Amino acid sequence: MKIFQKKKSFLKDNLLTILTVVGVFGGVILGISLRSSTDPWSKRHIMYLEFPGKIFLRMLKMLIVPLLVSSVVSAVGSLDLSLSKKIAFRSIGYYAVTTVLAVTLGIILVVTIRPGAGLSEKFGNETSQVQSVRNVLTQDTLMDLIRNLFPPNLIQATFAQYQTVLVAPPKDDSDPEKEIPLTDYTITNRYENTTNVLGLVVFAIILGVALGMMKEKGKTLLNFFQSTSEAMMVITRWVIWFSPVGVFFLVAAQVLETKSFAGLVEKLGLYFMTVLIGLLVHCFITLSILYFLVTRKLPFKVLGGLSQVLVTAFGTASSSATMPLTIQTLDDMGIDPRVTRFVIPVGSTINMDGTALYEAVAAIFIAQFRKVPYSFGQLIAVSITATFASIGAAGIPQAGLVTMVMVLDTVGLPSSDISYILAVDWLLDRFRTTINVIGDSLGSCIVDSLSKNELSKMDDIDRLNADPHELVEIAKADSHV
Ligand code: ASP
C-alpha cells in the first residue's frame, strides 16, 4: 500500500518532467515516421508542424528581458556592496575556471581522437557555401563584444545589438581577379535584430549597486524590481506547462528537416562523438568534482532535481529561454534567491562551457580534414578565441555556430567552412545547451555554499535593524552572562 502511495506521489511530483521527456521522444518518433512518407515535406508544411513549438518558445522569450533585468537589479541591490562584490567575484571566477577547463578538455580530445583525419575524400568536392556568414576580422568581433557591454540606448538594447560590417571596395578594373584583404574593406555597422543581453546585464548590475548604496532612498525602486521578478516567476510556472507540447513539435520538425542520417554518421559521426564525450566528461567529472570539493556532496541529487530544466534546455536549445525555469527550480531547491538571481541570468549570458568546448573541437576538426596544419601556438589561440566566442554567443539556438567564425579565423579557415558541420549542429546544440545550463546551475549551488555564512550574517543584521527590540534583548542576555 505504502509503495503504491509512494509511486503515486512520485508521479504527481514529476508529472511535468515525465510528460516533457515523453514529448521529446514522441517528437523524434513523429519526425522519423513523417520522414518515411513518400511526399517530401515542403518548408511551409514543416513551418505548420513546428508552429505550436515556436509559440512555446515565444512565450518563454517574452519573459527574458523583464526577468533578466529585474532579477539582477534585485539580487545586487539587496546585498551590501562588499557582499555583492564577493558574490560577483566568486561567480566570475567559477565561470572563468570552468570555461577554460572545458576548452582544454575539448582540445585534448580532438587532438587525440583526430575525428577529422582521413575524411577529406569523403567530403569530396562538397563546397557548399554559407552566404549569410559575416566577413569580419577577429578584432572586430571582440570589439563589438566590448561595445555591446555599453549600449548607448537602453530601449534599443532590448531588441538590437551593434555589429561591425565590412563592405568590399569596388574591384580593380585592371586586375579583377585580385583578392582584396579584409583590412582594406570599408568599415560600417548595423544594428542586428537580437536583444543585447550583455548590455542589459551590465546596466542592471550598475543600477543594482546604485540602489544598494542609496539605502532607504532606493527602497521603492528596489521593491519594484523585486516584485517584477516575483511576478515573472509566477508567469513562468504557467508557461512551463506548455513544455511537453512545445518540445514535441520543435523536435518533430527538426528531425523531419534533417537530410540523410546514414551519410551524416559516416562523415560526422566521430566528430559528434568527440563533442559528446567532452560534454559528458565535463559534466560528470570536471563539474561534479568541483561541486564535491566545495559542497562536500555528490551532485546527483541536484541534477535529478533539475530534470525538468534539463529536458527544457534540450527541447528548446536555448539557455536564455530556459532561464526562468532554472531560477525557479533552484529557488525551490533552497538556493538563496540573491545568489540564483545573479548567477543564473549572468551565467546564461556569458557562461557557456558546452559551447566553448564545442567551438574548439569543431574548429580543429575542420582543420584536420582540410589538412590545414596547426601549431601548438595556434591551439592556444583557439582556446582563447573559443572562450571569447562562447562569451559572445547569445543563449539562443545555434548561436555558437555564428561566433565560431572567429575561432576558424585563428586556424586560417574561411567562415564558409561552418557548412561542413551544419548538418549535425541542431542536435549538438541541444546537448551543449543542456551542459551550459548544468554549468550555471551547479555554479549557483557552489557560490551559494561559499557565501552561506556571509548571507546569514546579513540576514541577522537585517532582522535586527527591522526589530531593534531584539537587539535590546540580546544586549540584556549578554549583560546577564
Ligand atoms: N544554444 C546555446 C545556448 O543557448 C548556444 C550555442 O552554443 O549555440 O546555450
CSV table of C-alpha atoms in Angstrom, one decimal, residues 98-374:
chain,number,residue,atom,x,y,z
A,98,THR,CA,35.0,26.0,-15.8
A,99,THR,CA,35.1,27.5,-19.3
A,100,VAL,CA,38.9,27.2,-19.5
A,101,LEU,CA,38.7,23.6,-18.2
A,102,ALA,CA,36.0,22.8,-20.9
A,103,VAL,CA,38.1,24.3,-23.7
A,104,THR,CA,41.2,22.5,-22.6
A,105,LEU,CA,39.3,19.2,-22.4
A,106,GLY,CA,37.9,19.8,-25.9
A,107,ILE,CA,41.3,20.4,-27.4
A,108,ILE,CA,42.9,17.4,-25.7
A,109,LEU,CA,40.1,15.2,-27.0
A,110,VAL,CA,40.1,16.5,-30.6
A,111,VAL,CA,43.9,16.2,-30.9
A,112,THR,CA,44.0,12.6,-29.5
A,113,ILE,CA,40.8,11.2,-31.2
A,114,ARG,CA,41.5,13.1,-34.5
A,115,PRO,CA,37.9,12.8,-35.8
A,116,GLY,CA,38.8,14.8,-39.0
A,117,ALA,CA,41.8,12.6,-40.1
A,118,GLY,CA,41.2,10.8,-43.4
A,119,LEU,CA,37.9,12.5,-44.1
A,120,SER,CA,38.9,14.7,-46.9
A,121,GLU,CA,37.9,12.1,-49.6
A,122,LYS,CA,34.5,11.6,-48.0
A,123,PHE,CA,33.6,15.3,-48.3
A,124,GLY,CA,34.9,15.2,-51.9
A,125,ASN,CA,34.2,18.4,-53.7
A,126,GLU,CA,31.4,19.4,-51.4
A,127,THR,CA,31.9,23.2,-51.4
A,128,SER,CA,28.6,24.3,-50.2
A,129,GLN,CA,28.9,27.9,-49.3
A,130,VAL,CA,27.2,29.6,-46.5
A,131,GLN,CA,26.4,33.0,-47.9
A,132,SER,CA,25.0,34.5,-44.7
A,133,VAL,CA,28.2,34.3,-42.8
A,134,ARG,CA,29.8,37.7,-42.0
A,135,ASN,CA,33.2,38.7,-43.2
A,136,VAL,CA,34.8,40.4,-40.3
A,137,LEU,CA,38.2,40.3,-38.6
A,138,THR,CA,38.6,38.7,-35.1
A,139,GLN,CA,39.4,42.0,-33.6
A,140,ASP,CA,36.1,43.4,-35.0
A,141,THR,CA,34.1,40.7,-33.3
A,142,LEU,CA,36.0,41.2,-30.0
A,143,MET,CA,35.5,45.0,-30.2
A,144,ASP,CA,31.8,44.5,-30.9
A,145,LEU,CA,31.6,42.4,-27.8
A,146,ILE,CA,33.0,45.3,-25.7
A,147,ARG,CA,30.9,47.9,-27.5
A,148,ASN,CA,27.7,45.9,-26.7
A,149,LEU,CA,28.6,46.0,-22.9
A,150,PHE,CA,27.7,49.7,-23.0
A,151,PRO,CA,24.5,50.2,-25.0
A,152,PRO,CA,24.0,53.8,-25.9
A,153,ASN,CA,20.3,53.4,-25.7
A,154,LEU,CA,18.7,51.1,-23.3
A,155,ILE,CA,15.4,50.7,-25.1
A,156,GLN,CA,17.2,49.8,-28.3
A,157,ALA,CA,19.3,47.3,-26.3
A,158,THR,CA,16.1,45.3,-25.6
A,159,PHE,CA,15.8,44.4,-29.3
A,160,ALA,CA,19.0,45.2,-31.1
A,161,GLN,CA,22.8,45.0,-30.9
A,162,TYR,CA,25.7,46.6,-32.6
A,163,GLN,CA,27.5,44.8,-35.4
A,164,THR,CA,30.5,45.8,-37.5
A,165,VAL,CA,30.0,45.3,-41.2
A,166,LEU,CA,32.9,45.3,-43.7
A,167,VAL,CA,32.0,46.2,-47.2
A,168,ALA,CA,34.2,45.2,-50.2
A,169,PRO,CA,35.5,48.2,-52.2
A,170,PRO,CA,34.9,48.1,-56.0
A,171,LYS,CA,37.2,45.7,-57.9
A,172,ASP,CA,40.3,46.9,-59.6
A,173,ASP,CA,39.4,47.1,-63.3
A,174,SER,CA,43.0,46.3,-64.4
A,175,ASP,CA,43.1,43.2,-62.3
A,176,PRO,CA,39.5,42.0,-61.4
A,177,GLU,CA,40.8,38.6,-60.1
A,178,LYS,CA,42.9,40.3,-57.3
A,179,GLU,CA,41.8,39.3,-53.8
A,180,ILE,CA,41.2,42.4,-51.6
A,181,PRO,CA,42.2,41.8,-47.9
A,182,LEU,CA,39.5,42.3,-45.3
A,183,THR,CA,41.7,45.1,-43.7
A,184,ASP,CA,41.1,47.2,-46.9
A,185,TYR,CA,37.3,46.8,-46.7
A,186,THR,CA,35.2,49.9,-45.7
A,187,ILE,CA,34.1,49.8,-42.1
A,188,THR,CA,30.4,50.3,-41.5
A,189,ASN,CA,27.9,49.0,-38.9
A,190,ARG,CA,24.4,47.9,-38.4
A,191,TYR,CA,22.1,47.1,-35.6
A,192,GLU,CA,21.2,43.4,-35.6
A,193,ASN,CA,17.8,42.3,-34.6
A,194,THR,CA,18.6,40.4,-31.3
A,195,THR,CA,18.4,41.5,-27.7
A,196,ASN,CA,21.7,42.9,-26.4
A,197,VAL,CA,21.5,40.8,-23.2
A,198,LEU,CA,25.1,41.5,-22.2
A,199,GLY,CA,24.5,45.3,-22.3
A,200,LEU,CA,21.3,44.9,-20.2
A,201,VAL,CA,23.1,42.8,-17.6
A,202,VAL,CA,25.8,45.4,-17.2
A,203,PHE,CA,23.3,48.2,-16.8
A,204,ALA,CA,21.3,46.1,-14.3
A,205,ILE,CA,24.4,45.4,-12.2
A,206,ILE,CA,25.2,49.1,-12.1
A,207,LEU,CA,21.7,50.1,-11.2
A,208,GLY,CA,21.6,47.4,-8.5
A,209,VAL,CA,24.8,48.7,-7.0
A,210,ALA,CA,23.4,52.3,-7.0
A,211,LEU,CA,20.2,51.3,-5.4
A,212,GLY,CA,22.0,49.3,-2.7
A,213,MET,CA,24.2,52.3,-1.9
A,214,MET,CA,21.1,54.6,-1.7
A,215,LYS,CA,19.8,52.6,1.2
A,216,GLU,CA,16.3,53.9,2.2
A,217,LYS,CA,16.0,56.3,-0.7
A,218,GLY,CA,16.5,53.4,-3.2
A,219,LYS,CA,14.0,51.1,-1.5
A,220,THR,CA,11.0,52.0,-3.6
A,221,LEU,CA,12.6,51.2,-6.9
A,222,LEU,CA,14.3,48.1,-5.5
A,223,ASN,CA,10.9,46.9,-4.3
A,224,PHE,CA,9.5,47.4,-7.8
A,225,PHE,CA,12.2,45.2,-9.3
A,226,GLN,CA,11.8,42.6,-6.6
A,227,SER,CA,8.1,42.4,-7.2
A,228,THR,CA,8.6,42.3,-11.0
A,229,SER,CA,11.0,39.4,-10.7
A,230,GLU,CA,8.5,37.5,-8.5
A,231,ALA,CA,5.7,38.2,-11.0
A,232,MET,CA,7.8,36.8,-13.8
A,233,MET,CA,8.4,33.6,-11.8
A,234,VAL,CA,4.6,33.2,-11.4
A,235,ILE,CA,4.1,33.5,-15.1
A,236,THR,CA,7.0,31.0,-15.7
A,237,ARG,CA,5.1,28.5,-13.6
A,238,TRP,CA,2.1,28.8,-16.0
A,239,VAL,CA,4.1,28.8,-19.2
A,240,ILE,CA,6.1,25.8,-18.3
A,241,TRP,CA,3.0,23.6,-18.5
A,242,PHE,CA,3.2,24.0,-22.3
A,243,SER,CA,6.7,22.5,-22.5
A,244,PRO,CA,5.6,18.9,-23.3
A,245,VAL,CA,3.6,20.1,-26.3
A,246,GLY,CA,6.2,22.7,-27.3
A,247,VAL,CA,9.2,20.4,-27.3
A,248,PHE,CA,7.2,17.6,-29.0
A,249,PHE,CA,6.6,19.8,-32.1
A,250,LEU,CA,10.0,21.5,-32.1
A,251,VAL,CA,11.8,18.2,-32.0
A,252,ALA,CA,9.5,16.6,-34.6
A,253,ALA,CA,10.0,19.4,-37.1
A,254,GLN,CA,13.8,19.3,-36.6
A,255,VAL,CA,14.0,15.6,-37.1
A,256,LEU,CA,11.9,15.9,-40.2
A,257,GLU,CA,14.1,18.6,-41.7
A,258,THR,CA,17.3,16.5,-41.3
A,259,LYS,CA,18.5,15.1,-44.5
A,260,SER,CA,20.2,11.6,-44.7
A,261,PHE,CA,21.1,10.1,-41.3
A,262,ALA,CA,23.4,7.4,-42.6
A,263,GLY,CA,25.5,9.8,-44.6
A,264,LEU,CA,25.9,12.0,-41.6
A,265,VAL,CA,27.0,9.3,-39.3
A,266,GLU,CA,29.7,8.3,-41.8
A,267,LYS,CA,31.2,11.8,-42.2
A,268,LEU,CA,30.4,13.5,-38.9
A,269,GLY,CA,29.9,10.6,-36.5
A,270,LEU,CA,33.3,10.7,-34.9
A,271,TYR,CA,33.2,14.5,-34.6
A,272,PHE,CA,29.8,14.2,-33.0
A,273,MET,CA,31.0,11.6,-30.5
A,274,THR,CA,34.1,13.7,-29.7
A,275,VAL,CA,32.0,16.7,-28.7
A,276,LEU,CA,29.5,14.4,-26.8
A,277,ILE,CA,32.2,12.6,-24.9
A,278,GLY,CA,33.7,16.0,-24.0
A,279,LEU,CA,30.4,17.3,-22.8
A,280,LEU,CA,29.7,14.2,-20.6
A,281,VAL,CA,33.2,14.2,-19.1
A,282,HIS,CA,32.9,18.0,-18.4
A,283,CYS,CA,29.6,17.4,-16.6
A,284,PHE,CA,30.1,14.2,-14.8
A,285,ILE,CA,33.8,14.6,-13.9
A,286,THR,CA,35.0,18.2,-14.0
A,287,LEU,CA,31.9,20.0,-12.8
A,288,SER,CA,31.0,17.2,-10.4
A,289,ILE,CA,34.4,17.2,-8.8
A,290,LEU,CA,34.3,20.9,-8.4
A,291,TYR,CA,30.9,20.7,-6.9
A,292,PHE,CA,32.0,18.0,-4.5
A,293,LEU,CA,35.2,19.9,-3.4
A,294,VAL,CA,33.1,22.9,-2.4
A,295,THR,CA,29.9,21.5,-1.0
A,296,ARG,CA,31.2,18.0,0.1
A,297,LYS,CA,28.1,16.5,-1.5
A,298,LEU,CA,27.6,14.5,-4.7
A,299,PRO,CA,25.8,16.4,-7.4
A,300,PHE,CA,23.3,13.7,-8.4
A,301,LYS,CA,20.5,14.9,-6.2
A,302,VAL,CA,20.8,18.4,-7.7
A,303,LEU,CA,21.0,17.1,-11.2
A,304,GLY,CA,17.9,14.9,-10.5
A,305,GLY,CA,16.0,17.9,-9.2
A,306,LEU,CA,16.9,19.8,-12.3
A,307,SER,CA,15.5,17.2,-14.7
A,308,GLN,CA,12.6,19.4,-15.9
A,309,VAL,CA,15.1,22.2,-16.5
A,310,LEU,CA,17.4,20.0,-18.5
A,311,VAL,CA,14.7,18.5,-20.7
A,312,THR,CA,13.5,22.0,-21.4
A,313,ALA,CA,17.1,23.1,-22.3
A,314,PHE,CA,17.4,20.1,-24.6
A,315,GLY,CA,14.0,20.7,-26.2
A,316,THR,CA,14.4,24.5,-26.7
A,317,ALA,CA,18.2,24.6,-27.4
A,318,SER,CA,18.2,27.9,-25.6
A,319,SER,CA,19.7,28.7,-22.2
A,320,SER,CA,18.1,32.1,-22.2
A,321,ALA,CA,14.6,30.6,-22.8
A,322,THR,CA,15.3,28.1,-20.1
A,323,MET,CA,16.5,30.7,-17.6
A,324,PRO,CA,13.1,31.5,-15.9
A,325,LEU,CA,12.6,27.8,-15.1
A,326,THR,CA,16.2,27.4,-14.0
A,327,ILE,CA,15.8,30.2,-11.4
A,328,GLN,CA,12.5,28.9,-10.2
A,329,THR,CA,13.7,25.4,-9.7
A,330,LEU,CA,16.9,26.4,-7.9
A,331,ASP,CA,14.8,28.7,-5.6
A,332,ASP,CA,12.6,25.7,-4.9
A,333,MET,CA,15.6,23.7,-4.0
A,334,GLY,CA,16.5,26.2,-1.3
A,335,ILE,CA,19.4,28.0,-3.0
A,336,ASP,CA,19.4,31.7,-1.8
A,337,PRO,CA,17.5,33.8,-4.3
A,338,ARG,CA,20.0,36.6,-4.0
A,339,VAL,CA,22.5,34.1,-5.5
A,340,THR,CA,20.4,32.5,-8.1
A,341,ARG,CA,19.1,35.8,-9.4
A,342,PHE,CA,22.6,36.9,-10.1
A,343,VAL,CA,24.4,33.7,-11.1
A,344,ILE,CA,21.7,32.4,-13.5
A,345,PRO,CA,20.9,35.5,-15.6
A,346,VAL,CA,24.6,36.4,-15.9
A,347,GLY,CA,25.7,32.8,-16.4
A,348,SER,CA,23.1,32.1,-19.1
A,349,THR,CA,24.6,35.1,-20.9
A,350,ILE,CA,28.3,34.6,-20.5
A,351,ASN,CA,29.0,31.2,-19.0
A,352,MET,CA,28.7,28.5,-21.8
A,353,ASP,CA,31.0,25.7,-21.1
A,354,GLY,CA,29.4,23.4,-23.6
A,355,THR,CA,29.6,26.0,-26.3
A,356,ALA,CA,33.3,26.8,-25.6
A,357,LEU,CA,34.2,23.1,-25.7
A,358,TYR,CA,32.3,22.5,-29.0
A,359,GLU,CA,33.8,25.6,-30.7
A,360,ALA,CA,37.3,24.4,-30.0
A,361,VAL,CA,36.6,20.8,-31.2
A,362,ALA,CA,34.8,22.0,-34.3
A,363,ALA,CA,37.5,24.4,-35.5
A,364,ILE,CA,40.3,21.8,-35.1
A,365,PHE,CA,38.1,19.1,-36.7
A,366,ILE,CA,37.7,21.2,-39.8
A,367,ALA,CA,41.4,22.0,-39.9
A,368,GLN,CA,42.1,18.2,-39.6
A,369,PHE,CA,40.1,17.1,-42.6
A,370,ARG,CA,41.0,20.1,-44.7
A,371,LYS,CA,44.6,19.1,-43.9
A,372,VAL,CA,45.4,22.6,-42.6
A,373,PRO,CA,48.4,22.2,-40.2
A,374,TYR,CA,48.1,23.8,-36.8
